[in-house]
Coordinates of C-alpha atoms in Angstrom, one line a residue:
Chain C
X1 CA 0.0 0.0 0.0
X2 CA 1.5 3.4 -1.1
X3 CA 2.4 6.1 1.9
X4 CA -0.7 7.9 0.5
X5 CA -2.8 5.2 0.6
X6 CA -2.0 4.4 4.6
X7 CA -2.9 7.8 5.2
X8 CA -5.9 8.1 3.6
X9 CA -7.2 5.1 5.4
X10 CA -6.3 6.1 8.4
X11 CA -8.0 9.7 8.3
X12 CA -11.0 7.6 7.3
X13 CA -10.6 4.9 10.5
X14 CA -10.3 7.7 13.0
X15 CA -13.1 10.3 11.7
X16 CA -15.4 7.5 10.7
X17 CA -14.5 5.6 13.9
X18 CA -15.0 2.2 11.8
X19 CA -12.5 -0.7 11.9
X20 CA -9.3 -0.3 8.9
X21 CA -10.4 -3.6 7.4
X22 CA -13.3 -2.3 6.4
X23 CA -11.8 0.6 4.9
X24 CA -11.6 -1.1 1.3
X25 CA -11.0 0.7 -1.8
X26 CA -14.3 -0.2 -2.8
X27 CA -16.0 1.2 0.5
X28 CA -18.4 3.7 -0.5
X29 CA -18.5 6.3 2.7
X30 CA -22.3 7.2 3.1
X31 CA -23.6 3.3 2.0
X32 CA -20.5 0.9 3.8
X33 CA -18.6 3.6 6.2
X34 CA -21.9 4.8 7.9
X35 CA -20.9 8.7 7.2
X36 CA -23.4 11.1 6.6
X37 CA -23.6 14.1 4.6
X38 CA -21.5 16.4 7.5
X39 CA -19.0 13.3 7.8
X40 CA -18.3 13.6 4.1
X41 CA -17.2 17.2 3.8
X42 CA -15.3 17.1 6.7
X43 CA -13.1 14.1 5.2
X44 CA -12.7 16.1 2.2
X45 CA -11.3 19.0 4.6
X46 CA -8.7 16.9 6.2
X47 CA -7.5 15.0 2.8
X48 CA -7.1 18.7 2.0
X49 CA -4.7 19.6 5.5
X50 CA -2.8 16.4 5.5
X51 CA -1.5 16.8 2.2
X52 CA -1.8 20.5 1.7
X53 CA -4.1 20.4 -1.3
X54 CA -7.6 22.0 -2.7
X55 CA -10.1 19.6 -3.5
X56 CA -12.9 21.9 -5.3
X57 CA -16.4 21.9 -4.5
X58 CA -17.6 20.2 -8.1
X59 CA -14.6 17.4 -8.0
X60 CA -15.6 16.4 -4.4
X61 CA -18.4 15.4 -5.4
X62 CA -17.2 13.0 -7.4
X63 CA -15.4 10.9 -4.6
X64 CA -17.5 8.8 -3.0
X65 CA -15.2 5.9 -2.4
X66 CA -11.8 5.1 -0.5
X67 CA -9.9 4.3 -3.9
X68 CA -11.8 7.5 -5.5
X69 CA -10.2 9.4 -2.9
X70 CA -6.8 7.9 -3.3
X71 CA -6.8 7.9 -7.0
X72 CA -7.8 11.7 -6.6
X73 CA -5.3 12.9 -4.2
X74 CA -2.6 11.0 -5.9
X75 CA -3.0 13.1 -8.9
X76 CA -3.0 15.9 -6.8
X77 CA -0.1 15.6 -4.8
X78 CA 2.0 14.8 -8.0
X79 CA 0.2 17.1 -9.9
Chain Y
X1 CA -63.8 21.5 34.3
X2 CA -61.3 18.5 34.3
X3 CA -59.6 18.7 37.7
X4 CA -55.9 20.6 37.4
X5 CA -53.3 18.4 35.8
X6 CA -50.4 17.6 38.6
X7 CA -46.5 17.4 37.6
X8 CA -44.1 15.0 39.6
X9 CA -40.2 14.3 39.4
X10 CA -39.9 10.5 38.4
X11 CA -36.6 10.4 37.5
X12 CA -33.2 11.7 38.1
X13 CA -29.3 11.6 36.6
X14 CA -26.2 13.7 37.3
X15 CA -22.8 14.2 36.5
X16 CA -21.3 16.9 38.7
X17 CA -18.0 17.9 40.3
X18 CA -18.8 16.0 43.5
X19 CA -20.1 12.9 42.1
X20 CA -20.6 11.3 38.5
X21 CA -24.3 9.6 39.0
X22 CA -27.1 11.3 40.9
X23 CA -26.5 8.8 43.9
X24 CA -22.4 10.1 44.3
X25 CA -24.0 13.7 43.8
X26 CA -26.4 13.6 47.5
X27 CA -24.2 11.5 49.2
X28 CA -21.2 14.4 48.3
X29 CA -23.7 16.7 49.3
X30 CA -24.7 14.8 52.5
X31 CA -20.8 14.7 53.4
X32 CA -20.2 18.7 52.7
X33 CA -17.5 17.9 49.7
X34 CA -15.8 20.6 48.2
X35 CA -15.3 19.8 44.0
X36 CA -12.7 22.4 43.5
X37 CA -8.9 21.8 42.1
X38 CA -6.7 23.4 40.0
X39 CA -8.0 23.1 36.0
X40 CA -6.9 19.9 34.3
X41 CA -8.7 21.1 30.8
X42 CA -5.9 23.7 29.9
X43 CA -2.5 25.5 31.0
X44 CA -3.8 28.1 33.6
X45 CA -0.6 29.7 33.8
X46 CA -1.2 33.2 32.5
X47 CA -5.0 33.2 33.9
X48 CA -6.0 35.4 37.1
X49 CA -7.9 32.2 38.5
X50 CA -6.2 28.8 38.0
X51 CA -9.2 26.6 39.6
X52 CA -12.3 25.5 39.3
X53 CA -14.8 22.3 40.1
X54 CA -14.0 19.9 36.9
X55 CA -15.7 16.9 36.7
X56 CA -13.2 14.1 37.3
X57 CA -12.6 10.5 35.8
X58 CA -15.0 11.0 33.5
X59 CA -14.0 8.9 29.9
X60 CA -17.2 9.7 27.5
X61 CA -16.5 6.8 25.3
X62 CA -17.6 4.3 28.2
X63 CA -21.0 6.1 27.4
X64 CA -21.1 7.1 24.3
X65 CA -19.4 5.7 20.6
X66 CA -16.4 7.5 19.9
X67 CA -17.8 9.1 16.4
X68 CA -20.5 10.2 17.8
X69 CA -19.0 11.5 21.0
X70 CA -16.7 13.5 18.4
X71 CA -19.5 15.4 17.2
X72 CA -20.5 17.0 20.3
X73 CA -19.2 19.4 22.4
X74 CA -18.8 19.0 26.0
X75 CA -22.0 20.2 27.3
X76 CA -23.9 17.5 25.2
X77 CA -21.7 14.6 26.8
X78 CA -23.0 15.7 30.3
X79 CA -26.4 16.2 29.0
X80 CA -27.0 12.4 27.3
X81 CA -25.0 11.0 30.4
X82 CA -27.1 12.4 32.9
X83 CA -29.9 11.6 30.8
X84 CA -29.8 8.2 30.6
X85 CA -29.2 7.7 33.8
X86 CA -32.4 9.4 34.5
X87 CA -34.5 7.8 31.9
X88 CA -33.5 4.6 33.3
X89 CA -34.1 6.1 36.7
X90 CA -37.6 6.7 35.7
X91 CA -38.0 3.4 34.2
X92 CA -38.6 4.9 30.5
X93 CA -36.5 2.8 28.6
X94 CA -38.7 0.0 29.1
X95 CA -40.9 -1.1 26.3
X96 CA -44.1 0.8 26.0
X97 CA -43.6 3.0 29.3
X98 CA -44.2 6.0 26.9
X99 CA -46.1 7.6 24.3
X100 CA -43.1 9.0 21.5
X101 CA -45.2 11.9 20.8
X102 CA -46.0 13.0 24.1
X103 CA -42.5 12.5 25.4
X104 CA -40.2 16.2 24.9
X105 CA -37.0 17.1 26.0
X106 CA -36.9 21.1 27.2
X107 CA -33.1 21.6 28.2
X108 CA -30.8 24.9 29.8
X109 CA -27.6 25.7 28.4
X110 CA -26.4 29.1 29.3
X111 CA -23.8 29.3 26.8
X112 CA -23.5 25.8 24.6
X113 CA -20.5 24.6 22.8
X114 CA -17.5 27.5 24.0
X115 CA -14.8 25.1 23.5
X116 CA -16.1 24.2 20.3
X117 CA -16.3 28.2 19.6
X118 CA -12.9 29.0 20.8
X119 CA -11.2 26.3 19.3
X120 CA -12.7 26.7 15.2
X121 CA -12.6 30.4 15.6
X122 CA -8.5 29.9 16.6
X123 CA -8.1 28.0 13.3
X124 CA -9.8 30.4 11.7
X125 CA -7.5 32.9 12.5
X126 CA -4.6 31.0 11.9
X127 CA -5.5 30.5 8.2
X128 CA -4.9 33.2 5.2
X129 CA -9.3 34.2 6.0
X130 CA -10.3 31.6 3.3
X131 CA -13.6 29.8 5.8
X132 CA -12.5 26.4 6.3
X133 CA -14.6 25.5 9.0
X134 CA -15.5 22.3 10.2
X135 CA -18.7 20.9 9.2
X136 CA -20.0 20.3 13.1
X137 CA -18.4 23.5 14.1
X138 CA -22.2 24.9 14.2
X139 CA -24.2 21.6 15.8
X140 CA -21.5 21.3 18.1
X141 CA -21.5 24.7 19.1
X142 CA -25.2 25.5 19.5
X143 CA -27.1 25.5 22.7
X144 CA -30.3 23.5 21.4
X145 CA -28.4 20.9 20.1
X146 CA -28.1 18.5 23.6
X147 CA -32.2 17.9 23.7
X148 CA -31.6 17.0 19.8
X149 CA -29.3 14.7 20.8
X150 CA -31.7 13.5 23.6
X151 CA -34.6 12.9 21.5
X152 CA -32.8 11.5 18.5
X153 CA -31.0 8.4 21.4
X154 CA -34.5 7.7 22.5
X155 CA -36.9 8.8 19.9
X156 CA -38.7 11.6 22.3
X157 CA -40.9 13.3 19.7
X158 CA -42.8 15.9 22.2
X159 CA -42.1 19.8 22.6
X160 CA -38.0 20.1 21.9
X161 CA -36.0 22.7 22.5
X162 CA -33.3 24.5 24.9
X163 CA -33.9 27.9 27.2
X164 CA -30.9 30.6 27.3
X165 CA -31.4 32.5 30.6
X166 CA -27.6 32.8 31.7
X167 CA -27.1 31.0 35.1
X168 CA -31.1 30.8 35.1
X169 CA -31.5 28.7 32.0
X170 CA -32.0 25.3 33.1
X171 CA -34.5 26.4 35.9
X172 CA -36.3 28.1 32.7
X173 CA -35.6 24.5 31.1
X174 CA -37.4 23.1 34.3
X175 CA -40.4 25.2 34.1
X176 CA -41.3 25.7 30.6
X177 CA -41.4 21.5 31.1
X178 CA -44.0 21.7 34.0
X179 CA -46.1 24.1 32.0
X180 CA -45.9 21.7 28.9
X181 CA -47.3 19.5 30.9
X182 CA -49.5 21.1 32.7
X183 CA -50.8 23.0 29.6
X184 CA -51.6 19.2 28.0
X185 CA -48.9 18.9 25.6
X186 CA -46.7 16.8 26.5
X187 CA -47.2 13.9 29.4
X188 CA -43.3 13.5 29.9
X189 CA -40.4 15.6 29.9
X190 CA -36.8 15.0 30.2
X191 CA -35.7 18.5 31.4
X192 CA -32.6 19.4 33.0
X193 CA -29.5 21.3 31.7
X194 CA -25.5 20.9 31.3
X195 CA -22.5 23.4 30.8
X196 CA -19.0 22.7 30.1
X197 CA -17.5 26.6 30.5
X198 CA -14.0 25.2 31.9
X199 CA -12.0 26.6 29.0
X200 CA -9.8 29.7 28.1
X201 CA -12.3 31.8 27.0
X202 CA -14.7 30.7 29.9
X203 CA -12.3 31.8 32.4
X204 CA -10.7 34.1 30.6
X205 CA -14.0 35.7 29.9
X206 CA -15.4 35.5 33.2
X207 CA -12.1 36.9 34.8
X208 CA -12.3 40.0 32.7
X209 CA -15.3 40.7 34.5
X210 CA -13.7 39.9 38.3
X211 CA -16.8 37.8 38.8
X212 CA -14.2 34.8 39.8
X213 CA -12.6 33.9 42.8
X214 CA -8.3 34.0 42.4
X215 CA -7.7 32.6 45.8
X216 CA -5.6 30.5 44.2
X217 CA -3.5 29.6 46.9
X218 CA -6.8 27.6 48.5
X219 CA -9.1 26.0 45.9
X220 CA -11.1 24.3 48.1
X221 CA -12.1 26.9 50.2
X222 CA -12.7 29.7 47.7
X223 CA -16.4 29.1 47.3
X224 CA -17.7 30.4 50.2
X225 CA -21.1 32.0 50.1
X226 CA -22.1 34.5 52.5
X227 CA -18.7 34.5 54.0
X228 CA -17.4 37.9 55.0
X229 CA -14.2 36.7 52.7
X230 CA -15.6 35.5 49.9
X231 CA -14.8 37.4 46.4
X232 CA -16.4 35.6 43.5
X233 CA -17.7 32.3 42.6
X234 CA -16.3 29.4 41.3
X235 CA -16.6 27.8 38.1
X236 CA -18.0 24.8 37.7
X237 CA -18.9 22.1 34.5
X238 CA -21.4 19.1 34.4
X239 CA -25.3 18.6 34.3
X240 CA -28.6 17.0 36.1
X241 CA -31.5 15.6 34.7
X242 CA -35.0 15.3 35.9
X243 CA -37.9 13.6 34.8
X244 CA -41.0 15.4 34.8
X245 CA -44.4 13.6 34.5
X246 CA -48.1 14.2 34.9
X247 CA -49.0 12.5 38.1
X248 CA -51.7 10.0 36.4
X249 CA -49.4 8.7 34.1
X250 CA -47.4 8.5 36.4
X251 CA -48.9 6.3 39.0
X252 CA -50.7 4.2 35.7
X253 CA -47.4 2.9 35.2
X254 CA -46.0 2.6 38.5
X255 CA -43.8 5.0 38.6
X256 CA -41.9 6.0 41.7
X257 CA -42.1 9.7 42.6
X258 CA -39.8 11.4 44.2
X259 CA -41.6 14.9 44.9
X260 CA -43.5 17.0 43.0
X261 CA -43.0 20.1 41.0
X262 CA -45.8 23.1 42.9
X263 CA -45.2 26.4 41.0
X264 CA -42.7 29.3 39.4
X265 CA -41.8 32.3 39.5
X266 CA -40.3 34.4 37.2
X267 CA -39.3 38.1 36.6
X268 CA -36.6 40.7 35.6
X269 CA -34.6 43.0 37.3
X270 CA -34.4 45.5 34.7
X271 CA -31.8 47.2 36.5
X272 CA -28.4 46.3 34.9
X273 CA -26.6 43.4 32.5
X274 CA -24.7 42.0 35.5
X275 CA -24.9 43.6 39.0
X276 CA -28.5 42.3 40.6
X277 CA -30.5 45.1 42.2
X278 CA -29.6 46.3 45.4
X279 CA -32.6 45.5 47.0
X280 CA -33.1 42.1 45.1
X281 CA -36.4 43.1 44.1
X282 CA -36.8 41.0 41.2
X283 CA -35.6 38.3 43.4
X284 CA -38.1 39.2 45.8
X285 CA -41.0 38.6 43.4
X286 CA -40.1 35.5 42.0
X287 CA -40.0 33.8 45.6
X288 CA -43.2 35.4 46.2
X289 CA -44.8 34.4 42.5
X290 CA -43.6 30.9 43.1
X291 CA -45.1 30.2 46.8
X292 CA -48.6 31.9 45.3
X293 CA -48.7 29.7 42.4
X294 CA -48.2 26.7 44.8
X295 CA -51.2 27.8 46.7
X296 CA -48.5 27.8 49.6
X297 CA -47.7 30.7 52.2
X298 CA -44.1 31.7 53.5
X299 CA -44.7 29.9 56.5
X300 CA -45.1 26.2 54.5
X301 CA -41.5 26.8 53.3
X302 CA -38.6 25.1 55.0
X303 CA -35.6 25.3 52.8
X304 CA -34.4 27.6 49.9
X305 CA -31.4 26.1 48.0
X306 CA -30.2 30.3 47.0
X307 CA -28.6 31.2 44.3
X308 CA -25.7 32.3 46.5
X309 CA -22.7 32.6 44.3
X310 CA -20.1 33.6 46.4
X311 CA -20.4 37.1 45.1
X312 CA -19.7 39.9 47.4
X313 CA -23.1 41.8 45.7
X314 CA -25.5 38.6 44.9
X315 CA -25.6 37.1 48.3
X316 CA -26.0 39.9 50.0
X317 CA -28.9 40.9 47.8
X318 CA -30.2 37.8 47.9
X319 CA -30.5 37.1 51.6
X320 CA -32.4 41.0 51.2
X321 CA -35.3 39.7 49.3
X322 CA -35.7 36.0 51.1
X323 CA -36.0 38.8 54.2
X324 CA -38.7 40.9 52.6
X325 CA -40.5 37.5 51.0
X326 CA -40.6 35.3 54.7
X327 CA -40.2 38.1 57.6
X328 CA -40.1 36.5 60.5
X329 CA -40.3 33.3 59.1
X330 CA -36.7 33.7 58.0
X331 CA -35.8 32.2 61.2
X332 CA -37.6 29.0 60.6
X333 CA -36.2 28.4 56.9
X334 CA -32.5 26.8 56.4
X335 CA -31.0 28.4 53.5
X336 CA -28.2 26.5 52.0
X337 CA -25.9 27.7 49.0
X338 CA -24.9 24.2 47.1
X339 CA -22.7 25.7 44.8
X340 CA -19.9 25.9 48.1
X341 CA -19.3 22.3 47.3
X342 CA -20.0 22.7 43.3
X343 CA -18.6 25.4 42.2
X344 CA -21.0 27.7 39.4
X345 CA -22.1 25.3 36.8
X346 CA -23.9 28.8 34.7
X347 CA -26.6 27.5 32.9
X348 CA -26.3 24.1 34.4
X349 CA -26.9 25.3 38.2
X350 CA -30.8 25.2 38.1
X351 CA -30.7 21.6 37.5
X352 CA -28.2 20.0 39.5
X353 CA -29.7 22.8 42.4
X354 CA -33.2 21.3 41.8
X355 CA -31.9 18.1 42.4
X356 CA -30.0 19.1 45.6
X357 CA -33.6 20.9 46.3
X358 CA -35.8 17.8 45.2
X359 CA -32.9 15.4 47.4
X360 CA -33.6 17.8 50.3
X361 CA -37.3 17.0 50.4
X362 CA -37.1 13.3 49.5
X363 CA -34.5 12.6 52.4
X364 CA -35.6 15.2 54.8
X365 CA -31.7 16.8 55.3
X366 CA -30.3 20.1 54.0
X367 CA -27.4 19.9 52.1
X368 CA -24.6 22.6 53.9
X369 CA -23.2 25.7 52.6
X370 CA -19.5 24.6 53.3
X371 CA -16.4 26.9 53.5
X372 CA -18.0 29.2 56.1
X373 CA -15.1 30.8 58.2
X374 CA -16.0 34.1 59.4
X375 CA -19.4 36.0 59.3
X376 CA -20.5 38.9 57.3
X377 CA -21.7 41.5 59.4
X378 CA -24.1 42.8 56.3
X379 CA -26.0 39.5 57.2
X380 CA -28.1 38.8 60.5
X381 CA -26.3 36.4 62.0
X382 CA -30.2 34.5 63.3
X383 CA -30.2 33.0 59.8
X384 CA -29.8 29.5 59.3
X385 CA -27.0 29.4 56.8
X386 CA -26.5 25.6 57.4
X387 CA -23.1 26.4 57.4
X388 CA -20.2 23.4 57.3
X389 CA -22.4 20.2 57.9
X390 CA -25.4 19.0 56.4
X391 CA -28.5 19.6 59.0
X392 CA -31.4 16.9 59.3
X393 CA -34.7 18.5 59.2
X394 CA -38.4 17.3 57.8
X395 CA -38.2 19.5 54.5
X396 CA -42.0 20.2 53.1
X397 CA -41.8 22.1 50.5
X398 CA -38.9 24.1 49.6
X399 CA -37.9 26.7 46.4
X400 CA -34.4 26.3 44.3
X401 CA -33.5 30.1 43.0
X402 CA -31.2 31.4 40.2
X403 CA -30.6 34.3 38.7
X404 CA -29.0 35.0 35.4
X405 CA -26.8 37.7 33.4
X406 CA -29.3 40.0 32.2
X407 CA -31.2 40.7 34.9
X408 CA -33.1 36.7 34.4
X409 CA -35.0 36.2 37.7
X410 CA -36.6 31.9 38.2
X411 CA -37.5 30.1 41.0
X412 CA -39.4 26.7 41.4
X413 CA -41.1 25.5 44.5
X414 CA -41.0 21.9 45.0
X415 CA -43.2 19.5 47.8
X416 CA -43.3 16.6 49.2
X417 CA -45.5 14.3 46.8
X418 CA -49.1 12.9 48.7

């Protein structure tokens, strides 16, 4: 799993308060994390601080999932 | 005309700085225990006042899930702990016990999430002013949100909502839940209140306006109401909970009672944002309002738990207008100032004083006003202050006062339940 990866997953176990083997790349966070619209945003907020990037408004939209989070920031961070 | 609907206390829960469950809470108050110690919650170093009555060994994930416990400030922790422990109290998490849409939740907060407040507004400022703020910054913070919280654990879909009254509001919360009742809407109400004000800008705040003790050098000892010494209260955090129920429904399901809730006062001072009136006229009238409202006169009280801050103003004030309200009855009442042993909980001190208050009647003791060293001679010295220990007595009826910021005046009259 890349460095990236790690940390994604564990912003997502400790705001989500769920267990890390759930946290699949296929775990969607509203139907298999349990998070709720408020839960959401504020994940997107601290993939933004941890790795000092701006996730606009009509891309966040678009990631739903752990990998679609990855995948996104990944770009970014190389980007 | 249907005979006058009757409001009894069928439940209770508390998490306070002298006990963590409503049972450590009267026997702390039985034994005269002081909750003050230097703040835990931050670095004090640069504050004026480096004290206060915390609530201790209190981990909020043994009650609550750690996501959810995230999402709420403080205040809300105290306010579902103490709750559940009265709903269980009262026997209301059992199957069927209530009606959902006749069940409410009417809660005090005098200030709601501060921490919560401080803390986002700091990393606002630490930013470049682009708002990045945390999606539960706002239901933290509010003051409404803990009887949210409340009704969406248990699924209470009565009258919901909080009462902002300063260091009255959860006596507000206590009232406006006894005229839900009484007025027919609602049968049951989890009433009560909670603040968690132990933080920078709490102290801080309350510092700037020398309302707070800084003897310092004597935390235990620094609330000390009616004292000649005294300057200031003492902050304290946590919350009480009690159930209020119409007395049929009550007794249809078996309920135990523990006392029933008589009448209310409530008035202004209209005199000035902080200092009470000299006189303690709005003070006065709400004693008065309360004992009319319980068909009562002066003479069928026995014990009023005061507001008594430790203020060199308040108490003195106070002690004025339970003088023009009684006369010479005075001399028959005991008058105890709990928050000695608490500390100031602000917008939680009308609910864990009721409790003290409703404890008072249930066990027949007064609960002391400790800390008293030497006496003021602004007060007559024939009133029973029940300072230091705790005095056995047969308490019949008795009133719980507090008066907020602004000049917020409430008092509620509680009896002994035939």
């Amino acid at each position: 799993m890349s460095d990236i990866a790690s940390r994604v997953k564990a912003i997502i176990v400790d705001k989500l308060g769920v267990d890390e083997n759930e946290v699949t790349m296929e775990a969607s966070f509203t139907n298999d994390l349990g998070a709720d619209s408020l839960d959401t945003v504020e994940l997107i907020m601290e993939f933004e601080k941890e790795f000092d990037i701006q996730i606009p408004d009509d891309q966040a939209e678009n990631i739903s999932t752990v990998g679609q989070a990855i995948e996104y920031i990944e770009k970014a961070v190389k980007g | 005309m249907t005979q006058a609907r009757r409001v009894v206390i069928t439940g209770v829960g508390a998490i306070t700085p002298i006990g963590n469950t409503a049972q450590e809470y009267l026997s702390g108050l039985k034994n005269g225990v002081s909750g003050a110690s230097f703040i835990s919650a931050f670095d004090t170093e640069k504050f004026k006042t480096r004290f206060a009555c915390e609530v201790k060994n209190f981990d909020v994930n043994q009650f609550i899930d750690r996501k959810e416990a995230r999402r709420m400030d403080r205040f809300t922790h105290f306010a579902l702990v103490c709750a559940d422990e009265a709903i269980k109290d009262a026997g209301l998490d059992r199957e069927g016990s209530f009606d959902p849409d006749r069940t409410g939740v009417i809660w005090g907060s005098g200030i709601g999430g501060l921490d919560t407040f401080l803390k986002e507004s700091v990393e606002y400022a630490k930013g470049d002013g682009t708002p990045r703020f945390n999606p539960f910054f706002i239901p933290k913070m509010i003051a409404d949100i803990a009887p949210g919280h409340i009704s969406i654990k248990y699924g209470f879909r009565g009258p919901n909502f909080s009462t902002v009254s300063a260091c009255a509001s959860s006596t507000n919360a206590l009232i406006d839940a006894y005229i839900m009742i009484k007025l027919g809407k609602a049968d049951v109400v989890v009433s009560g209140g909670s603040e968690a004000a132990i933080t920078e800008a709490g102290i801080g705040g309350f510092n700037a306006m020398q309302a707070l003790s800084t003897r310092n050098d004597s935390p235990e000892t620094a609330s000390r109401p009616f004292d000649k010494d005294r300057d200031g209260f003492v902050m304290g955090e946590g919350g009480a909970c009690l159930i209020l129920e119409e007395l049929e429904h009550a007794l249809a399901r078996g309920a135990k009672i523990y006392a029933e809730v008589a009448g209310f006062g409530l008035s202004a001072d209209a005199h000035h944002i902080t200092a009470p009136h000299p006189d303690g006229l709005g003070a006065a009238n709400v004693m008065r309002y309360a004992i009319e409202d319980a068909g009562l006169s002066p003479a069928d009280i026995d014990y009023i738990n005061v507001h008594g801050t430790s203020t060199p103003l308040g108490d003195i004030a106070e002690v004025k207008a339970i003088q023009k309200v009684f006369g010479d009855h005075v001399y028959q009442l005991n008058i105890s100032s709990t928050k000695s042993m608490t500390g100031h909980l602000l917008g939680g001190a009308g609910a864990v004083e009721a409790l003290a208050t409703v404890f008072a009647i249930c066990h027949d003791f007064v609960p002391p006003t400790i800390n008293h060293f030497t006496d003021d001679p602004d007060l007559d010295p024939a009133i029973n202050f029940t300072f230091n220990k705790a005095q056995q007595r047969t308490v019949r009826a008795a009133l719980s006062n507090t008066f907020g910021f602004g000049g917020h005046n409430a008092s509620i009259l509680f009896k002994k339940y035939h």
